[in-house]
mmCIF file of C-alpha atoms and ligand atoms in Angstrom:
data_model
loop_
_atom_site.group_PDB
_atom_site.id
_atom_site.type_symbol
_atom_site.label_atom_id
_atom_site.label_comp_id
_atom_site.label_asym_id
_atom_site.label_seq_id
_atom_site.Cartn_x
_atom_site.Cartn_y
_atom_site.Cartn_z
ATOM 1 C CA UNK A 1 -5.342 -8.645 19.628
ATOM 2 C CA UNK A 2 -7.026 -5.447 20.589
ATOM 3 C CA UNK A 3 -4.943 -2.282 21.363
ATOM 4 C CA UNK A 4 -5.177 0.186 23.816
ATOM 5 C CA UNK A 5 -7.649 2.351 22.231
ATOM 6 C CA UNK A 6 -10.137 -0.934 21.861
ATOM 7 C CA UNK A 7 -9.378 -1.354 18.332
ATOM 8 C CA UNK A 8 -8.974 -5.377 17.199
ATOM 9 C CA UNK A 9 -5.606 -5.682 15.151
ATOM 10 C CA UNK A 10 -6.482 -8.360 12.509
ATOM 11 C CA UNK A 11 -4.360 -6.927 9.429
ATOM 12 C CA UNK A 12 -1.094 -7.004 8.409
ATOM 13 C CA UNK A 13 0.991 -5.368 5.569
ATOM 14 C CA UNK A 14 4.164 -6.694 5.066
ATOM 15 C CA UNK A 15 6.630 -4.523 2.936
ATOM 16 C CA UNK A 16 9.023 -7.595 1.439
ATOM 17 C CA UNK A 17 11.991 -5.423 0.145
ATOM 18 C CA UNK A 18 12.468 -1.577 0.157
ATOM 19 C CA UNK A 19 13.803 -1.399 -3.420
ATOM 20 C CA UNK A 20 11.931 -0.685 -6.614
ATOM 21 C CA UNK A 21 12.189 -0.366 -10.172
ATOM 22 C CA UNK A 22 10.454 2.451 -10.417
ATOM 23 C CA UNK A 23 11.036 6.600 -8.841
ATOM 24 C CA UNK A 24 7.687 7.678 -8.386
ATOM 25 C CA UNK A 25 7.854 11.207 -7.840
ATOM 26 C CA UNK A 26 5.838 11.392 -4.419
ATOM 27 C CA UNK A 27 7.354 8.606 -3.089
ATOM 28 C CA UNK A 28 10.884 8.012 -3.302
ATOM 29 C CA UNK A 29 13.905 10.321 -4.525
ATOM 30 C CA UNK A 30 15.664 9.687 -8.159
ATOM 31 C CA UNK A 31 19.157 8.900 -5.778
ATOM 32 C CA UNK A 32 18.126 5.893 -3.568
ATOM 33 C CA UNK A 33 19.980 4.516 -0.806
ATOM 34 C CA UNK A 34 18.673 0.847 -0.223
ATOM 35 C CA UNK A 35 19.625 -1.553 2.601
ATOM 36 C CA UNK A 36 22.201 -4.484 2.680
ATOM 37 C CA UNK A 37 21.056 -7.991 2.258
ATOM 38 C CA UNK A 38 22.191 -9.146 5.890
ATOM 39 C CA UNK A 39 19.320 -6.423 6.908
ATOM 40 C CA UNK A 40 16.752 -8.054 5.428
ATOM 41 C CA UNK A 41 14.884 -10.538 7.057
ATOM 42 C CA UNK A 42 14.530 -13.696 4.872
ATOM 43 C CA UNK A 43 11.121 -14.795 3.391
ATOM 44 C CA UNK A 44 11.324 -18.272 5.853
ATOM 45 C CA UNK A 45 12.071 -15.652 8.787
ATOM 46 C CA UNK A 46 8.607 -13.533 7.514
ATOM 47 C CA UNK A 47 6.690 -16.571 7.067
ATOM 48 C CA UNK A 48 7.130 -17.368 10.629
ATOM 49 C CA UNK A 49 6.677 -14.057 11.856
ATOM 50 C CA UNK A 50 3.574 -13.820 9.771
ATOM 51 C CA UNK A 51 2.259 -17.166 11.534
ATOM 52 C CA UNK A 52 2.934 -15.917 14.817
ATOM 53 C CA UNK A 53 0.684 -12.724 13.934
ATOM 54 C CA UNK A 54 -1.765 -15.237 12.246
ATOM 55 C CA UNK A 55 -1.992 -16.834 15.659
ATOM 56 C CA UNK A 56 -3.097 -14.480 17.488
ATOM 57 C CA UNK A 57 -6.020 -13.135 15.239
ATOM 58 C CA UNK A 58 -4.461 -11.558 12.035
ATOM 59 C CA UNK A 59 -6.873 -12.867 9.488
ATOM 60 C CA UNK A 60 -5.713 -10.553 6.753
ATOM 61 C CA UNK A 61 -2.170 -10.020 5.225
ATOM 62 C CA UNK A 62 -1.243 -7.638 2.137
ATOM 63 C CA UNK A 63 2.652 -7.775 0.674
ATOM 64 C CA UNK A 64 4.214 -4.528 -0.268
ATOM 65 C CA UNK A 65 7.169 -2.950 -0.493
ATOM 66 C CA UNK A 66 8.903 -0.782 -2.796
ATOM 67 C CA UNK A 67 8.164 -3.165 -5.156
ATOM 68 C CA UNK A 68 7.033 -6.894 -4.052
ATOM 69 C CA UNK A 69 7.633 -8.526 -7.130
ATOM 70 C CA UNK A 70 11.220 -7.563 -7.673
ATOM 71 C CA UNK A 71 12.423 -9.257 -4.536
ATOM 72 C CA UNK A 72 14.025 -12.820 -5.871
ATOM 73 C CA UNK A 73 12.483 -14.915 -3.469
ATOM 74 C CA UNK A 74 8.914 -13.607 -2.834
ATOM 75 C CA UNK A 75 6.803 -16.224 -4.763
ATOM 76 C CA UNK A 76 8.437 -18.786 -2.113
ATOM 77 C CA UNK A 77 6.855 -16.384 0.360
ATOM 78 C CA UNK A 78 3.556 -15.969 -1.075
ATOM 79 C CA UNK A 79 3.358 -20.028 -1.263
ATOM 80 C CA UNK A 80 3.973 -20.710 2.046
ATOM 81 C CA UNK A 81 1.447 -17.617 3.504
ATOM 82 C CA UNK A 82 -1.155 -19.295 0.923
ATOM 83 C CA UNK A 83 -1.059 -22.584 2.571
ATOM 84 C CA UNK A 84 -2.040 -20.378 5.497
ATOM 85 C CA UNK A 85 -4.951 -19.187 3.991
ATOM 86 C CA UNK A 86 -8.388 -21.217 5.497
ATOM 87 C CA UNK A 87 -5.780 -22.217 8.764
ATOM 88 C CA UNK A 88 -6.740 -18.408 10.559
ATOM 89 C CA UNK A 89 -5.430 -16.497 7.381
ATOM 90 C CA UNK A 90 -8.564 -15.429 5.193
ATOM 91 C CA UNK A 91 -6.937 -13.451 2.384
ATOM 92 C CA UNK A 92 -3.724 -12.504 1.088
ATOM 93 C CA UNK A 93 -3.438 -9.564 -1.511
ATOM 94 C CA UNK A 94 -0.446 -7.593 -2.850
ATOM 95 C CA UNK A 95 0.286 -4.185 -3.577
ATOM 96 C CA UNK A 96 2.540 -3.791 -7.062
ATOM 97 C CA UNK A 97 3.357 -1.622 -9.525
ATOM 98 C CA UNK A 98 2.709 -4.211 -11.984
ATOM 99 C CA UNK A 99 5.581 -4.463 -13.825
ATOM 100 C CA UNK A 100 6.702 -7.991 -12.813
ATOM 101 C CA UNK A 101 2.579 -8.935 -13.168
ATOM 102 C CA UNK A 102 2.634 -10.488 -16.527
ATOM 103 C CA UNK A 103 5.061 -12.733 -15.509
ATOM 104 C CA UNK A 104 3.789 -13.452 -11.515
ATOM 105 C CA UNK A 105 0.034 -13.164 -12.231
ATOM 106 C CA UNK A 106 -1.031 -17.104 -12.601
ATOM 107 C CA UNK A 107 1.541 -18.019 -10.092
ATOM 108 C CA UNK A 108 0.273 -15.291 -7.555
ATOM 109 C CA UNK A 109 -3.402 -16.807 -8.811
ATOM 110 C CA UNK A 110 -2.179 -20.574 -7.472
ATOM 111 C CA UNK A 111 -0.989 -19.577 -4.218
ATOM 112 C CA UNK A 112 -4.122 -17.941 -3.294
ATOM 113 C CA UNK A 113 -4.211 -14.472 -4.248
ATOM 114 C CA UNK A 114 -7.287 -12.895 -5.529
ATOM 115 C CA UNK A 115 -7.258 -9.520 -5.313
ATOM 116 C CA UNK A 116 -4.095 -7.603 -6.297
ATOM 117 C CA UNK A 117 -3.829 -3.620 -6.005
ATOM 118 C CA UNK A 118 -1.809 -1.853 -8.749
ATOM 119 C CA UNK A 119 -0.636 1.542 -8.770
ATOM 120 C CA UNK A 120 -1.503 3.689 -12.237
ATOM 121 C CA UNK A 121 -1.403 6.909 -12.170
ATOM 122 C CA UNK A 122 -2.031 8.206 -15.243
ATOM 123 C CA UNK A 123 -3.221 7.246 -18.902
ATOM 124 C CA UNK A 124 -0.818 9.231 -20.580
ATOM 125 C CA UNK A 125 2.414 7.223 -21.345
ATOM 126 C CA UNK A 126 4.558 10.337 -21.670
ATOM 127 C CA UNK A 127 3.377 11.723 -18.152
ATOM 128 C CA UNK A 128 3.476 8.001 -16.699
ATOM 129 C CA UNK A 129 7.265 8.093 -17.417
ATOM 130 C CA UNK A 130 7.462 11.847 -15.720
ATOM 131 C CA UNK A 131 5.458 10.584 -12.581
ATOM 132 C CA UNK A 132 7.739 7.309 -12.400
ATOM 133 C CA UNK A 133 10.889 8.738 -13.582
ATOM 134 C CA UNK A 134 11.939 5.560 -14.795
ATOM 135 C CA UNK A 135 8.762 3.334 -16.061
ATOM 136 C CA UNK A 136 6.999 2.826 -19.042
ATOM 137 C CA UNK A 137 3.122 2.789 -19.067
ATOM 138 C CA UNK A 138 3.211 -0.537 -21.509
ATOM 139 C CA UNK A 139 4.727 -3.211 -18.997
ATOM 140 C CA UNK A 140 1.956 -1.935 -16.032
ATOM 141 C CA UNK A 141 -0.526 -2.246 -18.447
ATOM 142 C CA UNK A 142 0.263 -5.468 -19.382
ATOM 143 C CA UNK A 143 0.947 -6.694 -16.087
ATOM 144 C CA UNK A 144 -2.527 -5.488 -15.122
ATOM 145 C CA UNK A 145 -4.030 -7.774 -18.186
ATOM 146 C CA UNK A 146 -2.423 -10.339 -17.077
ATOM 147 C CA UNK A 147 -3.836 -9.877 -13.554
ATOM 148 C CA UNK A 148 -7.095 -9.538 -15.126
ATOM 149 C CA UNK A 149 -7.105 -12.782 -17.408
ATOM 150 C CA UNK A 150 -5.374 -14.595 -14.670
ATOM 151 C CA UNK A 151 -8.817 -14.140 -12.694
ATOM 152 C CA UNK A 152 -7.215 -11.638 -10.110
ATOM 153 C CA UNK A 153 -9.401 -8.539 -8.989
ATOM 154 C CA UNK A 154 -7.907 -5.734 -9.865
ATOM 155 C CA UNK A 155 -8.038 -2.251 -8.182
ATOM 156 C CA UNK A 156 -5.945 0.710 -9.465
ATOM 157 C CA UNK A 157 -4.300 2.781 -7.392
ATOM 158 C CA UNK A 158 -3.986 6.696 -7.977
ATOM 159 C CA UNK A 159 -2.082 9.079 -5.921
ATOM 160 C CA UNK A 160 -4.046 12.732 -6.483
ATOM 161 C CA UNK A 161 -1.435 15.121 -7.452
ATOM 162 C CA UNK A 162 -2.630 18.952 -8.020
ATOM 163 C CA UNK A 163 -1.813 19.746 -11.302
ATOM 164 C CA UNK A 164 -0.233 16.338 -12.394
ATOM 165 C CA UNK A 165 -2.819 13.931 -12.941
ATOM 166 C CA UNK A 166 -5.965 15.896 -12.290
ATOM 167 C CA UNK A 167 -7.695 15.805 -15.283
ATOM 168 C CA UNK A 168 -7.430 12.340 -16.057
ATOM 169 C CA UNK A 169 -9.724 11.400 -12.812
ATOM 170 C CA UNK A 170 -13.293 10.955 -15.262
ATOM 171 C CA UNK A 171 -11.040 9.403 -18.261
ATOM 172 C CA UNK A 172 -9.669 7.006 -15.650
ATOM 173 C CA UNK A 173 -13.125 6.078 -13.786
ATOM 174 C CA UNK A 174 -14.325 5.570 -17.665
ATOM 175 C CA UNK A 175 -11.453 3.079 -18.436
ATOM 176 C CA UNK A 176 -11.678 1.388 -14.572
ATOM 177 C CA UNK A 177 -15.280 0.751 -16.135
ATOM 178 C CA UNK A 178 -14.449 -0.357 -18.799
ATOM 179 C CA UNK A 179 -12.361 -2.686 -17.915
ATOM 180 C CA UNK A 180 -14.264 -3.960 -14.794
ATOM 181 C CA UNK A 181 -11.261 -2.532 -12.463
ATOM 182 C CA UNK A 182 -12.159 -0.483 -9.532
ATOM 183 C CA UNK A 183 -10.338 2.700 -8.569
ATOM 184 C CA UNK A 184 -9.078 4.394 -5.484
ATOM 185 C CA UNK A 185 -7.750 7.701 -5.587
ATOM 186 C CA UNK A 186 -5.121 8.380 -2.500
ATOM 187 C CA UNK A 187 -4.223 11.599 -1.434
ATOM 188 C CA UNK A 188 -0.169 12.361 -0.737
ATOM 189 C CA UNK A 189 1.102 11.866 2.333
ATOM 190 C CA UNK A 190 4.416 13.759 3.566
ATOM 191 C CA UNK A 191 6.654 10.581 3.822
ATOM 192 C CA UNK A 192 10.612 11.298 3.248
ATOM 193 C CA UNK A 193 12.476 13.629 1.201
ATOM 194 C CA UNK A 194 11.723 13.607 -2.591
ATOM 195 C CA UNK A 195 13.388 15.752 -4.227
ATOM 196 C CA UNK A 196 10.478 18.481 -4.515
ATOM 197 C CA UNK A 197 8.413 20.358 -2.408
ATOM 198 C CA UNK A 198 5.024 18.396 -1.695
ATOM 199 C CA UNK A 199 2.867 21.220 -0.646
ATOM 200 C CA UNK A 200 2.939 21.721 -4.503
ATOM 201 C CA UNK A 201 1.856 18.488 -4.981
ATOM 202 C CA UNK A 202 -1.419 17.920 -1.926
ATOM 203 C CA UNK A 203 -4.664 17.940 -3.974
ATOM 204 C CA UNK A 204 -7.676 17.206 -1.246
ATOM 205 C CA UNK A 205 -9.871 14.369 -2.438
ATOM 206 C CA UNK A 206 -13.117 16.161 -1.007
ATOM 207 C CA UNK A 207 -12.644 18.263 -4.115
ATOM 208 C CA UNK A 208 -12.076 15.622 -6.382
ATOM 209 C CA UNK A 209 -15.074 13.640 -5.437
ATOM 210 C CA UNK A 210 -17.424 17.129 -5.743
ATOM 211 C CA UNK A 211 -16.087 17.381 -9.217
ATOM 212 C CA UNK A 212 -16.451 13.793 -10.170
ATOM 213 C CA UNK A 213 -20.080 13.998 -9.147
ATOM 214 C CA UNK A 214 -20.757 16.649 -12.061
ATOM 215 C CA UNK A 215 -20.822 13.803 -14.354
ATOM 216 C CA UNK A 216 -21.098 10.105 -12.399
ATOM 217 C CA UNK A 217 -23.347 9.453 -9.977
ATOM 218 C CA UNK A 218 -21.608 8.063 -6.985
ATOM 219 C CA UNK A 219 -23.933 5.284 -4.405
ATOM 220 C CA UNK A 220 -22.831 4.877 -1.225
ATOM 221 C CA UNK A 221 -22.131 1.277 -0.487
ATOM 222 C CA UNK A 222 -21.437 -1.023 2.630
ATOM 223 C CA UNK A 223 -18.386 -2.656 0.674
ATOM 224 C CA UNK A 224 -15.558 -2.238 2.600
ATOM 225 C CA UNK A 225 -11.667 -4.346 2.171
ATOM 226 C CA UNK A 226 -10.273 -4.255 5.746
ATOM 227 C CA UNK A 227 -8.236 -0.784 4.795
ATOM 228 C CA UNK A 228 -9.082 2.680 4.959
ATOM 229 C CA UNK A 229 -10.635 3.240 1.756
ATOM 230 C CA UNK A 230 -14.256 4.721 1.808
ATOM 231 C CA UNK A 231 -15.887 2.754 -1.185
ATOM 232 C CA UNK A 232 -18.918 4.392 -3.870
ATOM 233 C CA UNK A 233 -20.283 2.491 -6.739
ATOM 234 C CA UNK A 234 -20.273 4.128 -9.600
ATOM 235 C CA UNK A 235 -23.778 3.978 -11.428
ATOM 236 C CA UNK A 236 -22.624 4.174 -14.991
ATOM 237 C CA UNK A 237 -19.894 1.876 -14.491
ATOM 238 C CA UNK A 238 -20.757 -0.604 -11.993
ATOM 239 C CA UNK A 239 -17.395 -0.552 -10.659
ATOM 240 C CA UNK A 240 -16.158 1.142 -7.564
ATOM 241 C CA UNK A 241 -14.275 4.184 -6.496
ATOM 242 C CA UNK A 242 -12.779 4.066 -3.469
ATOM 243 C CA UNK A 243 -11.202 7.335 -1.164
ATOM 244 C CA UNK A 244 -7.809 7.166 0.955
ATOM 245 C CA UNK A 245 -7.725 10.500 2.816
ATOM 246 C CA UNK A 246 -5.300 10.651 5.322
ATOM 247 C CA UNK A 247 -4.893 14.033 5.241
ATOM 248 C CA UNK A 248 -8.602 15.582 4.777
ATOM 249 C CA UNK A 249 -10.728 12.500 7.160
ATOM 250 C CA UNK A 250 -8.294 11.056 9.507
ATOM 251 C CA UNK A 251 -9.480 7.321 9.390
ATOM 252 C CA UNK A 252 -7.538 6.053 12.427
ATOM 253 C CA UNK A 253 -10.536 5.655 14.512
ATOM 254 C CA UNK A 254 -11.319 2.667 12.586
ATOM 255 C CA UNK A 255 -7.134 1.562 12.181
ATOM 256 C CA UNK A 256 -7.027 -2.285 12.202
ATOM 257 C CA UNK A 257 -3.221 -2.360 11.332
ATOM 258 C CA UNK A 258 -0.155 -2.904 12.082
ATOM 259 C CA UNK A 259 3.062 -2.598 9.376
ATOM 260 C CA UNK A 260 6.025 -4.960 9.409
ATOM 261 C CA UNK A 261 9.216 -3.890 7.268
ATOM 262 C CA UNK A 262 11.427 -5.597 5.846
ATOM 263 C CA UNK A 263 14.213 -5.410 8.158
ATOM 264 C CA UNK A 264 11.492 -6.944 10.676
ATOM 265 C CA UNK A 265 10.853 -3.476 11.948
ATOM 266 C CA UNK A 266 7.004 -3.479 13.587
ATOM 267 C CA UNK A 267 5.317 0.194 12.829
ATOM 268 C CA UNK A 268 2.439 0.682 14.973
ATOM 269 C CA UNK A 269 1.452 3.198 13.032
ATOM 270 C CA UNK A 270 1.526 4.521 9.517
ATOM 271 C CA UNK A 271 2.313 8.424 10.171
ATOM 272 C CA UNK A 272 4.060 7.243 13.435
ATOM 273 C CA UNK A 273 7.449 6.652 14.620
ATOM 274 C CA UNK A 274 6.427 3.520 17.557
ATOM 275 C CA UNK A 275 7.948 0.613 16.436
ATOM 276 C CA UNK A 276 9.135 -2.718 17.733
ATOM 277 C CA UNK A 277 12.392 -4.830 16.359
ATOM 278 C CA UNK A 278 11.370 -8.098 15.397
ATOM 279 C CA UNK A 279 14.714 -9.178 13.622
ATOM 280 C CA UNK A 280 16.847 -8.735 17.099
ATOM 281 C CA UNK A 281 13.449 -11.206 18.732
ATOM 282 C CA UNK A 282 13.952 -13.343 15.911
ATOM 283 C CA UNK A 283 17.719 -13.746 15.470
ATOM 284 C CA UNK A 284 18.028 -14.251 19.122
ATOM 285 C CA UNK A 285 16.549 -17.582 18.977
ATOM 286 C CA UNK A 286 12.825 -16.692 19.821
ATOM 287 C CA UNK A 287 10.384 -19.528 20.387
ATOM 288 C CA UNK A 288 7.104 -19.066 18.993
ATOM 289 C CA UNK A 289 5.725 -18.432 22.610
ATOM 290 C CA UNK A 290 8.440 -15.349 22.833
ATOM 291 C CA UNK A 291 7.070 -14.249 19.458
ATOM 292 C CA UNK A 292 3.585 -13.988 20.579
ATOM 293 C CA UNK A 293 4.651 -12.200 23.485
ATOM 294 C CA UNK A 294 6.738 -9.850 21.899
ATOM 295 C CA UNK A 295 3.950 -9.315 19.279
ATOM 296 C CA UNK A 296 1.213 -8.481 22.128
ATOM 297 C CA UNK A 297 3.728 -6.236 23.724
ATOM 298 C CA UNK A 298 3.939 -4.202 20.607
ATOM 299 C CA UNK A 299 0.289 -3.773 19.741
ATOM 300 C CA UNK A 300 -0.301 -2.586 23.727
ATOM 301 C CA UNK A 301 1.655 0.269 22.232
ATOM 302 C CA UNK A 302 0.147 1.099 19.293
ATOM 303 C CA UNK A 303 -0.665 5.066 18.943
ATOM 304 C CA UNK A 304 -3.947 7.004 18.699
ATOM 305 C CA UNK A 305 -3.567 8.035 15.196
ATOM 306 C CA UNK A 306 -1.210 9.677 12.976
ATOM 307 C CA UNK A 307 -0.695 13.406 12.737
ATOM 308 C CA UNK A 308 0.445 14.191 9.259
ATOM 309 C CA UNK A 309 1.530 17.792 8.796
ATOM 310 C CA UNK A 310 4.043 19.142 6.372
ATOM 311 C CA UNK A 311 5.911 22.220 8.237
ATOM 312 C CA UNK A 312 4.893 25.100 6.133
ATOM 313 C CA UNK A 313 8.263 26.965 7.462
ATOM 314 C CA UNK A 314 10.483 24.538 7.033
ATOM 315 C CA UNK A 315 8.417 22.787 4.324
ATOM 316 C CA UNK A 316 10.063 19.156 5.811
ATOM 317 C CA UNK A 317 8.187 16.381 5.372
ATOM 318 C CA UNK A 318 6.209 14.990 8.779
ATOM 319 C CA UNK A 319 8.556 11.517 8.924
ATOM 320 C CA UNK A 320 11.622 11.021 7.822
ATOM 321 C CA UNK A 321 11.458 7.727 6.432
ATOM 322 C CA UNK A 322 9.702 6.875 2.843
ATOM 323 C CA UNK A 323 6.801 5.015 2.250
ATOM 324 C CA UNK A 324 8.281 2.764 0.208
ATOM 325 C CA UNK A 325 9.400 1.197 4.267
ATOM 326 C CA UNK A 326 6.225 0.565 5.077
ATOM 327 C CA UNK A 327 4.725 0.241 1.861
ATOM 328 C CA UNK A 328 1.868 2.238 2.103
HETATM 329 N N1 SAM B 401 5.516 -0.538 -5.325
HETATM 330 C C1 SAM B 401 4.177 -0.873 -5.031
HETATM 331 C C2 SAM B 401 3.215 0.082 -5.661
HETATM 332 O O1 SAM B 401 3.632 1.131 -6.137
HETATM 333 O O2 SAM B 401 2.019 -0.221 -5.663
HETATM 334 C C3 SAM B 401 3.884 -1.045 -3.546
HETATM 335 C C4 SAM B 401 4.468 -0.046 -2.613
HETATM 336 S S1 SAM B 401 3.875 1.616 -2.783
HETATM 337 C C5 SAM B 401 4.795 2.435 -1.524
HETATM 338 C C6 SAM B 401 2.234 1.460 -2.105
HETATM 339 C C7 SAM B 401 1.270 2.571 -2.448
HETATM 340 O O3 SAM B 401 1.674 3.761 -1.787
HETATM 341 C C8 SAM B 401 1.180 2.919 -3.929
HETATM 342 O O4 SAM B 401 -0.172 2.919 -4.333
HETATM 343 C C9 SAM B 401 1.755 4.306 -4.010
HETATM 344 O O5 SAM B 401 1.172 5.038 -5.029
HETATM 345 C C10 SAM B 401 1.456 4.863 -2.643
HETATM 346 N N2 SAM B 401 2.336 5.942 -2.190
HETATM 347 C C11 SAM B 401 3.685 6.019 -2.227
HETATM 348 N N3 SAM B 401 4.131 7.175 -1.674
HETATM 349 C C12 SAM B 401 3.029 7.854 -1.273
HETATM 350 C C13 SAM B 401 2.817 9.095 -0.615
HETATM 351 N N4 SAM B 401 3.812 9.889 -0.251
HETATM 352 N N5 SAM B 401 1.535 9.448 -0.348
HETATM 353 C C14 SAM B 401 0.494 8.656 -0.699
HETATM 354 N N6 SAM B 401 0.628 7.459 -1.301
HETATM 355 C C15 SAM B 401 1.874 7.066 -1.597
HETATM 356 FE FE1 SF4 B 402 8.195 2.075 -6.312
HETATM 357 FE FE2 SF4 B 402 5.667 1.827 -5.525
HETATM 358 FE FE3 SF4 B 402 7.197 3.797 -4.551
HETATM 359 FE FE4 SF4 B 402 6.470 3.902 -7.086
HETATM 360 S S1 SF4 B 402 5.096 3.967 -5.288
HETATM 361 S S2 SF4 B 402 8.560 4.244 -6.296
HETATM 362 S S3 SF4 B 402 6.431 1.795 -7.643
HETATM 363 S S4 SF4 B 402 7.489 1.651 -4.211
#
């Protein structure tokens, strides 16, 4: 599949369930609203999708949500996507806040996975409870042990947030070392209401990485995952750190993706509001040809690139849905 702009579409994140057991602050509000179970599209209806989109060319898929490993049903899912995997599907990863790891890692291990993503923000259990509202720092941790003796690469996930977390950046890379993890630091995106004001919050990355260099030395490196983080190995470590930066180096030049909720909703972009309904398609008695088709006719409208702003006037975020709907 290549879109408009010449780009080929070969990855897919698929956000499994919008709840979550946990409030981060940047990403959801304390007072959730989440969707009835008729909504949702089941995992036999996503498996099918997801071969359809493995069909024509998808090679990669990552499962998201809110929180992938708090939907009932999504081990089911992960089986049948890893007897995908070698049959057009060459890896299948997961996004989690790692609280359901210690009990999902060797499972996730058998269908296939080998690389899971796990969002940590901070070291400190008192501020890990602030930044989550409701979580506590001992079940991630434990979920990301499990990851670790299950055999699953692990790569933390760190949002930047200007006077939360930033001076736990070295003490983090140290521990990522440590514990053979790499480490990407993400900058905030203005996705949905939170309950705060997220100027507050935006802490550039090309700042972070000038600091970190005043004690690591930082190698540029070929490695690259499929998504948009830009990769440096660490010389002292021999781990990575990897750089999301929506907001300071707009990486949709190089956008391979495409975002499927799950209500079946096709985003064609993260910081975009073009989508496609695949549930309607799919309830209406598709075949797999009127998938494909349907599919193709989606990524022929897949945007330029995002445009992330915040409104300094009216200080409203740049879409109003959360990134817990697409997952990140
Ligand atoms: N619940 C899982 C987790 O936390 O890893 C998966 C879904 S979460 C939405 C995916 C990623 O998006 C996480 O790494 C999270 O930190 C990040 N994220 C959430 N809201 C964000 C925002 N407004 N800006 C930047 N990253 C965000
Ligand atoms: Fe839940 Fe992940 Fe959002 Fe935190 S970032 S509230 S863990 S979906």
């Amino acid at each position: 599949m290549i879109d408009p702009f010449g780009r080929p579409i070969t990855y897919l994140r698929v956000s499994v369930t919008d709840r979550c057991d946990l409030r981060c602050v940047y990403c959801m509000a304390e007072d959730m609203t989440f969707l009835p179970k008729a909504e949702i599209l089941s995992h036999e209806e996503m498996d099918r999708l997801c071969a359809a989109f493995i069909r024509l060319g998808t090679n990669k898929i990552r499962i998201t949500g809110g929180e992938p490993l708090v939907r009932r049903d999504v081990m089911a899912l992960f089986r049948s996507l890893g007897a995908r995997l070698g049959h057009g599907l060459d890896e299948l990863t997961v996004t989690t806040n790692g609280t359901q790891l210690a009990k999902y890692a060797e499972d996730l291990r058998a269908a296939g996975v080998r690389r899971v993503n796990v969002s940590l923000d901070t070291l400190d259990p008192a501020k890990f409870t602030a930044m989550t509202r409701w979580g506590k720092i001992e079940k991630t941790l434990d979920g990301i042990f499990a990851a670790k003796a299950a055999g699953l690469h692990v790569r933390i996930n760190a949002v930047a947030m200007k006077g939360v977390n930033e001076d736990e950046y070295d003490s983090m890379l140290a521990w990522c070392g440590e514990h053979g993890f790499d480490l990407c630091l993400i900058e905030t995106m203005p996705l949905g209401e939170i309950d705060a004001d997220r100027t507050d919050q935006y802490l550039p990355l090309s700042v972070v990485r000038g600091r970190l260099r005043k004690t690591w030395t930082l190698e540029d490196t070929s490695y690259q995952t499929g998504g948009p983080a830009r990769y440096f190995t660490v010389a002292e470590t021999g781990q990575r750190i990897g750089f999301i930066t929506p907001m300071t180096h707009n990486f949709c030049e190089s956008c391979n993706r495409v975002r499927l909720t799950c209500t079946g909703t096709l985003y064609m972009c993260l910081g975009q509001d073009d989508q496609a309904d695949f549930r309607k398609v799919l309830r209406a008695g598709a075949t797999d040809a009127d998938l494909e088709t349907a599919i193709r006719a989606a990524i022929a409208h897949k945007p330029k690139g995002h445009d992330f702003v915040i409104d300094r006037r009216t200080r409203e975020p740049a879409l109003a849905r959360h990134m817990s709907v697409t997952g990140g």
